[in-house]
mmCIF file of C-alpha atoms in Angstrom:
data_model
loop_
_atom_site.group_PDB
_atom_site.id
_atom_site.type_symbol
_atom_site.label_atom_id
_atom_site.label_comp_id
_atom_site.label_asym_id
_atom_site.label_seq_id
_atom_site.Cartn_x
_atom_site.Cartn_y
_atom_site.Cartn_z
ATOM 1 C CA UNK D 10 128.589 80.762 140.649
ATOM 2 C CA UNK D 11 130.560 81.966 143.673
ATOM 3 C CA UNK D 12 131.538 85.153 141.796
ATOM 4 C CA UNK D 13 127.951 86.293 141.409
ATOM 5 C CA UNK D 14 127.274 89.515 143.395
ATOM 6 C CA UNK D 15 124.412 87.915 145.313
ATOM 7 C CA UNK D 16 126.633 84.998 146.290
ATOM 8 C CA UNK D 17 129.336 87.366 147.519
ATOM 9 C CA UNK D 18 126.844 89.364 149.577
ATOM 10 C CA UNK D 19 125.341 86.323 151.249
ATOM 11 C CA UNK D 20 128.749 84.711 151.802
ATOM 12 C CA UNK D 21 129.939 87.877 153.541
ATOM 13 C CA UNK D 22 126.891 87.685 155.831
ATOM 14 C CA UNK D 23 127.648 84.053 156.662
ATOM 15 C CA UNK D 24 131.373 84.656 157.123
ATOM 16 C CA UNK D 25 131.335 87.819 159.268
ATOM 17 C CA UNK D 26 132.682 87.446 162.801
ATOM 18 C CA UNK D 27 130.015 89.785 164.125
ATOM 19 C CA UNK D 28 126.521 89.610 162.730
ATOM 20 C CA UNK D 29 126.047 92.179 160.008
ATOM 21 C CA UNK D 30 122.805 93.678 158.865
ATOM 22 C CA UNK D 31 121.160 92.011 155.947
ATOM 23 C CA UNK D 32 118.401 93.434 153.872
ATOM 24 C CA UNK D 33 114.969 92.578 155.134
ATOM 25 C CA UNK D 34 114.018 90.934 151.876
ATOM 26 C CA UNK D 35 116.878 88.436 152.252
ATOM 27 C CA UNK D 36 116.894 87.595 155.960
ATOM 28 C CA UNK D 37 114.403 84.904 156.956
ATOM 29 C CA UNK D 38 114.304 84.664 160.748
ATOM 30 C CA UNK D 39 111.847 81.761 160.719
ATOM 31 C CA UNK D 40 111.002 78.791 158.559
ATOM 32 C CA UNK D 41 107.651 80.364 157.671
ATOM 33 C CA UNK D 42 109.300 83.463 156.226
ATOM 34 C CA UNK D 43 111.576 81.290 154.100
ATOM 35 C CA UNK D 44 108.563 79.259 152.957
ATOM 36 C CA UNK D 45 106.696 82.393 151.905
ATOM 37 C CA UNK D 46 109.697 83.600 149.888
ATOM 38 C CA UNK D 47 110.127 80.243 148.209
ATOM 39 C CA UNK D 48 106.433 80.296 147.278
ATOM 40 C CA UNK D 49 106.917 83.761 145.811
ATOM 41 C CA UNK D 50 109.940 82.615 143.836
ATOM 42 C CA UNK D 51 108.031 79.690 142.355
ATOM 43 C CA UNK D 52 105.235 82.012 141.220
ATOM 44 C CA UNK D 53 107.779 84.160 139.366
ATOM 45 C CA UNK D 54 109.504 81.124 137.872
ATOM 46 C CA UNK D 55 106.173 79.921 136.533
ATOM 47 C CA UNK D 56 105.450 83.365 135.081
ATOM 48 C CA UNK D 57 108.752 83.123 133.240
ATOM 49 C CA UNK D 58 107.565 79.763 131.922
ATOM 50 C CA UNK D 59 110.299 77.733 133.569
ATOM 51 C CA UNK D 60 109.565 74.092 133.000
ATOM 52 C CA UNK D 61 107.046 73.168 135.681
ATOM 53 C CA UNK D 62 109.141 70.275 136.875
ATOM 54 C CA UNK D 63 112.209 72.481 137.330
ATOM 55 C CA UNK D 64 110.436 75.119 139.430
ATOM 56 C CA UNK D 65 108.991 72.399 141.655
ATOM 57 C CA UNK D 66 112.369 70.686 141.990
ATOM 58 C CA UNK D 67 114.131 73.962 142.836
ATOM 59 C CA UNK D 68 111.429 74.572 145.433
ATOM 60 C CA UNK D 69 112.057 71.146 146.976
ATOM 61 C CA UNK D 70 115.860 71.505 146.971
ATOM 62 C CA UNK D 71 115.806 74.970 148.539
ATOM 63 C CA UNK D 72 113.276 73.796 151.095
ATOM 64 C CA UNK D 73 115.472 70.844 152.095
ATOM 65 C CA UNK D 74 118.656 72.926 152.363
ATOM 66 C CA UNK D 75 116.941 75.768 154.209
ATOM 67 C CA UNK D 76 114.969 73.361 156.384
ATOM 68 C CA UNK D 77 118.209 71.712 157.475
ATOM 69 C CA UNK D 78 119.383 75.056 158.825
ATOM 70 C CA UNK D 79 116.341 75.294 161.084
ATOM 71 C CA UNK D 80 116.275 71.596 162.031
ATOM 72 C CA UNK D 81 119.915 71.336 163.066
ATOM 73 C CA UNK D 82 120.536 74.703 164.674
ATOM 74 C CA UNK D 83 117.550 75.042 166.945
ATOM 75 C CA UNK D 84 118.841 76.780 170.106
ATOM 76 C CA UNK D 85 122.375 76.451 168.754
ATOM 77 C CA UNK D 86 122.703 79.401 166.367
ATOM 78 C CA UNK D 87 125.990 81.251 166.533
ATOM 79 C CA UNK D 88 124.190 84.554 167.129
ATOM 80 C CA UNK D 89 121.008 85.160 165.171
ATOM 81 C CA UNK D 90 118.545 82.485 164.051
ATOM 82 C CA UNK D 91 117.477 81.947 160.506
ATOM 83 C CA UNK D 92 118.813 82.005 156.994
ATOM 84 C CA UNK D 93 119.591 84.519 154.309
ATOM 85 C CA UNK D 94 117.958 83.747 150.989
ATOM 86 C CA UNK D 95 118.626 85.668 147.792
ATOM 87 C CA UNK D 96 117.600 84.982 144.244
ATOM 88 C CA UNK D 97 117.903 86.392 140.778
ATOM 89 C CA UNK D 98 116.358 84.881 137.728
ATOM 90 C CA UNK D 99 115.720 85.683 134.123
ATOM 91 C CA UNK D 100 113.952 83.842 131.338
ATOM 92 C CA UNK D 101 116.919 81.630 130.599
ATOM 93 C CA UNK D 102 118.629 81.184 133.949
ATOM 94 C CA UNK D 103 118.351 81.624 137.680
ATOM 95 C CA UNK D 104 120.543 81.660 140.773
ATOM 96 C CA UNK D 105 119.432 80.997 144.345
ATOM 97 C CA UNK D 106 121.637 81.522 147.403
ATOM 98 C CA UNK D 107 121.052 80.324 150.963
ATOM 99 C CA UNK D 108 123.209 80.644 154.074
ATOM 100 C CA UNK D 109 122.922 80.329 157.841
ATOM 101 C CA UNK D 110 124.964 81.355 160.862
ATOM 102 C CA UNK D 111 124.651 77.993 162.535
ATOM 103 C CA UNK D 112 127.117 75.363 163.695
ATOM 104 C CA UNK D 113 127.869 73.793 160.366
ATOM 105 C CA UNK D 114 127.917 70.204 159.211
ATOM 106 C CA UNK D 115 131.017 69.019 161.111
ATOM 107 C CA UNK D 116 129.805 70.085 164.556
ATOM 108 C CA UNK D 117 126.344 68.682 163.880
ATOM 109 C CA UNK D 118 127.572 65.292 162.694
ATOM 110 C CA UNK D 119 130.311 64.934 165.316
ATOM 111 C CA UNK D 120 127.569 64.402 167.892
ATOM 112 C CA UNK D 121 126.701 61.084 166.284
ATOM 113 C CA UNK D 122 129.976 60.274 164.536
ATOM 114 C CA UNK D 123 132.721 61.506 166.908
ATOM 115 C CA UNK D 124 135.394 60.083 164.619
ATOM 116 C CA UNK D 125 134.745 62.817 162.056
ATOM 117 C CA UNK D 126 137.749 65.141 162.242
ATOM 118 C CA UNK D 127 137.511 67.568 159.352
ATOM 119 C CA UNK D 128 134.947 69.672 157.525
ATOM 120 C CA UNK D 129 135.775 67.773 154.363
ATOM 121 C CA UNK D 130 135.072 64.406 155.943
ATOM 122 C CA UNK D 131 131.823 65.728 157.405
ATOM 123 C CA UNK D 132 130.629 67.016 154.044
ATOM 124 C CA UNK D 133 131.291 63.636 152.442
ATOM 125 C CA UNK D 134 129.226 61.939 155.130
ATOM 126 C CA UNK D 135 126.423 64.499 154.848
ATOM 127 C CA UNK D 136 126.006 64.075 151.091
ATOM 128 C CA UNK D 137 126.828 60.398 150.722
ATOM 129 C CA UNK D 138 125.815 58.486 153.861
ATOM 130 C CA UNK D 139 122.486 58.099 155.595
ATOM 131 C CA UNK D 140 123.524 59.256 159.049
ATOM 132 C CA UNK D 141 121.514 61.814 160.961
ATOM 133 C CA UNK D 142 122.897 64.635 163.042
ATOM 134 C CA UNK D 143 119.853 64.184 165.242
ATOM 135 C CA UNK D 144 120.244 60.532 166.237
ATOM 136 C CA UNK D 145 118.564 58.541 167.709
ATOM 137 C CA UNK D 146 115.948 59.963 165.382
ATOM 138 C CA UNK D 147 115.985 58.047 162.107
ATOM 139 C CA UNK D 148 116.638 60.802 159.619
ATOM 140 C CA UNK D 149 119.370 62.464 157.657
ATOM 141 C CA UNK D 150 118.160 62.111 154.109
ATOM 142 C CA UNK D 151 117.949 65.752 153.045
ATOM 143 C CA UNK D 152 121.346 66.351 151.488
ATOM 144 C CA UNK D 153 121.429 62.880 149.929
ATOM 145 C CA UNK D 154 118.148 63.759 148.228
ATOM 146 C CA UNK D 155 119.619 67.094 147.107
ATOM 147 C CA UNK D 156 122.627 65.342 145.555
ATOM 148 C CA UNK D 157 120.622 62.634 143.810
ATOM 149 C CA UNK D 158 118.080 65.074 142.418
ATOM 150 C CA UNK D 159 120.681 67.526 141.140
ATOM 151 C CA UNK D 160 122.630 64.737 139.455
ATOM 152 C CA UNK D 161 119.449 63.820 137.575
ATOM 153 C CA UNK D 162 117.977 67.199 136.715
ATOM 154 C CA UNK D 163 120.481 69.613 135.201
ATOM 155 C CA UNK D 164 120.781 71.962 138.177
ATOM 156 C CA UNK D 165 124.185 73.061 139.465
ATOM 157 C CA UNK D 166 125.167 73.266 143.141
ATOM 158 C CA UNK D 167 127.874 74.852 145.232
ATOM 159 C CA UNK D 168 127.808 73.988 148.944
ATOM 160 C CA UNK D 169 130.232 75.024 151.686
ATOM 161 C CA UNK D 170 130.428 74.329 155.404
ATOM 162 C CA UNK D 171 133.556 75.214 157.345
ATOM 163 C CA UNK D 172 136.321 75.061 154.766
ATOM 164 C CA UNK D 173 134.876 72.123 152.863
ATOM 165 C CA UNK D 174 133.201 72.712 149.538
ATOM 166 C CA UNK D 175 131.211 70.422 147.294
ATOM 167 C CA UNK D 176 129.973 71.327 143.869
ATOM 168 C CA UNK D 177 128.051 69.717 141.053
ATOM 169 C CA UNK D 178 128.466 71.242 137.606
ATOM 170 C CA UNK D 179 126.801 69.473 134.709
ATOM 171 C CA UNK D 180 126.552 66.348 136.872
ATOM 172 C CA UNK D 181 130.296 66.411 137.606
ATOM 173 C CA UNK D 182 131.104 66.381 141.317
ATOM 174 C CA UNK D 183 134.041 68.228 142.890
ATOM 175 C CA UNK D 184 135.177 68.123 146.529
ATOM 176 C CA UNK D 185 137.603 70.847 147.606
ATOM 177 C CA UNK D 186 138.897 72.912 150.529
ATOM 178 C CA UNK D 187 138.407 76.665 150.626
ATOM 179 C CA UNK D 188 140.837 79.195 152.049
ATOM 180 C CA UNK D 189 138.049 81.133 153.735
ATOM 181 C CA UNK D 190 135.828 79.077 155.995
ATOM 182 C CA UNK D 191 132.394 79.796 157.445
ATOM 183 C CA UNK D 192 130.944 78.401 160.660
ATOM 184 C CA UNK D 193 127.545 77.522 159.187
ATOM 185 C CA UNK D 194 126.374 76.504 155.749
ATOM 186 C CA UNK D 195 126.299 78.278 152.405
ATOM 187 C CA UNK D 196 124.631 77.006 149.251
ATOM 188 C CA UNK D 197 124.124 78.176 145.696
ATOM 189 C CA UNK D 198 121.777 76.551 143.215
ATOM 190 C CA UNK D 199 121.789 77.630 139.610
ATOM 191 C CA UNK D 200 119.783 76.599 136.627
ATOM 192 C CA UNK D 201 120.139 77.445 132.960
ATOM 193 C CA UNK D 202 117.767 76.329 130.266
ATOM 194 C CA UNK D 203 119.383 73.761 127.997
ATOM 195 C CA UNK Z 9 90.900 54.215 153.950
ATOM 196 C CA UNK Z 10 92.035 57.123 151.778
ATOM 197 C CA UNK Z 11 93.933 60.115 153.085
ATOM 198 C CA UNK Z 12 93.542 63.185 150.904
ATOM 199 C CA UNK Z 13 96.927 64.814 151.344
ATOM 200 C CA UNK Z 14 95.604 68.143 150.039
ATOM 201 C CA UNK Z 15 93.591 68.414 153.246
ATOM 202 C CA UNK Z 16 96.927 68.588 155.075
ATOM 203 C CA UNK Z 17 98.255 71.137 152.610
ATOM 204 C CA UNK Z 18 99.352 71.628 149.033
ATOM 205 C CA UNK Z 19 102.930 72.318 150.181
ATOM 206 C CA UNK Z 20 104.209 69.443 152.330
ATOM 207 C CA UNK Z 21 107.741 70.394 153.125
ATOM 208 C CA UNK Z 22 109.113 70.374 156.636
ATOM 209 C CA UNK Z 23 109.805 67.934 159.456
ATOM 210 C CA UNK Z 24 107.711 69.803 162.026
ATOM 211 C CA UNK Z 25 104.750 69.899 159.627
ATOM 212 C CA UNK Z 26 105.121 66.209 158.814
ATOM 213 C CA UNK Z 27 105.333 65.225 162.449
ATOM 214 C CA UNK Z 28 102.356 67.399 163.363
ATOM 215 C CA UNK Z 29 100.304 65.877 160.563
ATOM 216 C CA UNK Z 30 101.156 62.338 161.666
ATOM 217 C CA UNK Z 31 100.276 63.076 165.290
ATOM 218 C CA UNK Z 32 96.955 64.571 164.181
ATOM 219 C CA UNK Z 33 96.181 61.573 161.961
ATOM 220 C CA UNK Z 34 97.284 58.816 164.333
ATOM 221 C CA UNK Z 35 94.180 58.789 166.586
ATOM 222 C CA UNK Z 36 91.898 58.416 163.568
ATOM 223 C CA UNK Z 37 93.662 55.196 162.585
ATOM 224 C CA UNK Z 38 92.342 53.416 165.651
ATOM 225 C CA UNK Z 39 94.023 51.546 168.471
ATOM 226 C CA UNK Z 40 94.618 48.433 166.401
ATOM 227 C CA UNK Z 41 96.359 50.118 163.479
ATOM 228 C CA UNK Z 42 99.651 48.392 164.245
ATOM 229 C CA UNK Z 43 98.072 45.037 165.133
ATOM 230 C CA UNK Z 44 99.054 42.054 162.977
ATOM 231 C CA UNK Z 45 95.311 41.420 162.696
ATOM 232 C CA UNK Z 46 94.721 44.762 161.010
ATOM 233 C CA UNK Z 47 94.147 44.134 157.303
ATOM 234 C CA UNK Z 48 93.027 47.629 156.407
ATOM 235 C CA UNK Z 49 94.555 49.196 153.317
ATOM 236 C CA UNK Z 50 95.670 52.826 153.260
ATOM 237 C CA UNK Z 51 95.765 55.031 150.169
ATOM 238 C CA UNK Z 52 97.602 58.345 150.180
ATOM 239 C CA UNK Z 53 96.040 60.552 147.509
ATOM 240 C CA UNK Z 54 98.311 63.384 146.350
ATOM 241 C CA UNK Z 55 95.765 65.134 144.135
ATOM 242 C CA UNK Z 56 96.467 68.888 144.302
ATOM 243 C CA UNK Z 57 99.777 68.573 146.154
ATOM 244 C CA UNK Z 58 102.376 70.868 144.580
ATOM 245 C CA UNK Z 59 105.371 70.026 146.765
ATOM 246 C CA UNK Z 60 106.473 67.020 148.802
ATOM 247 C CA UNK Z 61 109.946 66.827 150.336
ATOM 248 C CA UNK Z 62 111.758 63.974 152.104
ATOM 249 C CA UNK Z 63 111.675 65.947 155.363
ATOM 250 C CA UNK Z 64 107.879 65.927 155.492
ATOM 251 C CA UNK Z 65 107.531 62.428 154.097
ATOM 252 C CA UNK Z 66 110.062 60.982 156.536
ATOM 253 C CA UNK Z 67 107.944 62.191 159.440
ATOM 254 C CA UNK Z 68 104.534 61.402 157.957
ATOM 255 C CA UNK Z 69 104.752 58.548 155.468
ATOM 256 C CA UNK Z 70 107.632 56.521 156.946
ATOM 257 C CA UNK Z 71 105.765 55.836 160.225
ATOM 258 C CA UNK Z 72 102.663 54.910 158.202
ATOM 259 C CA UNK Z 73 104.693 52.353 156.248
ATOM 260 C CA UNK Z 74 105.572 50.757 159.583
ATOM 261 C CA UNK Z 75 101.937 50.714 160.734
ATOM 262 C CA UNK Z 76 100.645 49.407 157.387
ATOM 263 C CA UNK Z 77 103.487 47.298 156.005
ATOM 264 C CA UNK Z 78 102.643 46.226 152.476
ATOM 265 C CA UNK Z 79 99.185 47.811 152.743
ATOM 266 C CA UNK Z 80 99.850 51.349 151.517
ATOM 267 C CA UNK Z 81 99.268 52.635 148.019
ATOM 268 C CA UNK Z 82 99.758 56.032 146.446
ATOM 269 C CA UNK Z 83 97.371 57.836 144.091
ATOM 270 C CA UNK Z 84 97.703 60.906 141.866
ATOM 271 C CA UNK Z 85 101.489 61.080 142.151
ATOM 272 C CA UNK Z 86 101.980 63.135 138.963
ATOM 273 C CA UNK Z 87 103.856 65.977 140.687
ATOM 274 C CA UNK Z 88 107.588 65.556 140.112
ATOM 275 C CA UNK Z 89 108.522 66.221 143.749
ATOM 276 C CA UNK Z 90 106.015 63.624 144.923
ATOM 277 C CA UNK Z 91 107.524 61.066 142.563
ATOM 278 C CA UNK Z 92 111.112 61.865 143.458
ATOM 279 C CA UNK Z 93 110.506 61.931 147.200
ATOM 280 C CA UNK Z 94 108.596 58.642 147.221
ATOM 281 C CA UNK Z 95 111.214 56.962 145.041
ATOM 282 C CA UNK Z 96 114.046 58.270 147.216
ATOM 283 C CA UNK Z 97 112.547 57.286 150.574
ATOM 284 C CA UNK Z 98 111.175 53.958 149.418
ATOM 285 C CA UNK Z 99 114.690 52.513 149.792
ATOM 286 C CA UNK Z 100 114.105 52.700 153.560
ATOM 287 C CA UNK Z 101 110.556 51.331 153.484
ATOM 288 C CA UNK Z 102 109.345 47.727 153.549
ATOM 289 C CA UNK Z 103 109.996 46.150 150.160
ATOM 290 C CA UNK Z 104 107.307 46.798 147.584
ATOM 291 C CA UNK Z 105 105.763 49.769 149.384
ATOM 292 C CA UNK Z 106 106.342 52.061 146.412
ATOM 293 C CA UNK Z 107 106.897 50.677 142.949
ATOM 294 C CA UNK Z 108 108.342 53.180 140.495
#
């Protein structure tokens, strides 16, 4: 997944020290722009006769991951607000890439769990425990929902924040550390018809 | 009382939208909505809804489950995202709120 050209392009945008230009059809400065592009993607998926459940589930997963970027980085973006969203899909498979230039999972969660020391620890907490980065608000379910849904529905995931990576391939989970870190978050969802 | 969720939108997918919807709905529930004497039943009808995410539901449905503990039901929940979101969040709701 991470070798796909779209993934490399979006990762480079997320990783760059200085903000680099992204194409206008990928950069979503606001939540509404992302929503409109997700709606457009679902229309195309339905035209390609993706199973209705799968297009709806992809829509929900991308909305949760992208929504997290806006929820947790309000007024705290590294430089520019928003996310980059890229997609490519054919009749039998599709790939969807999202990234932000925000603070990342560790910085967000350290506000409520100061004992978190590493990106890897933070990613575990984000996907496995119901703790919100916006306490005292009672929230923090988004990535747990993403994990549970992907484990059930035959979609693959790669997620990175800082140097920590988490992936689900055919319902097998892998937690690793990457050599090249990013300050914000980077996610790839892919689906292939069985 | 039945709330037709489609009148809020067919795509129900963000925390700000969920919070806004709850704040708009709250006055229509009356001053005694959270009173122990309130026996009113609430039905959330998802007919026509194409997307529901935990972000929206956490801001809209979770507070309703606290106002109407044990007195909420859900109709027309055929959409897969509606089913998955309700099942996922129901772990945090009063027991028996959503049976799946």
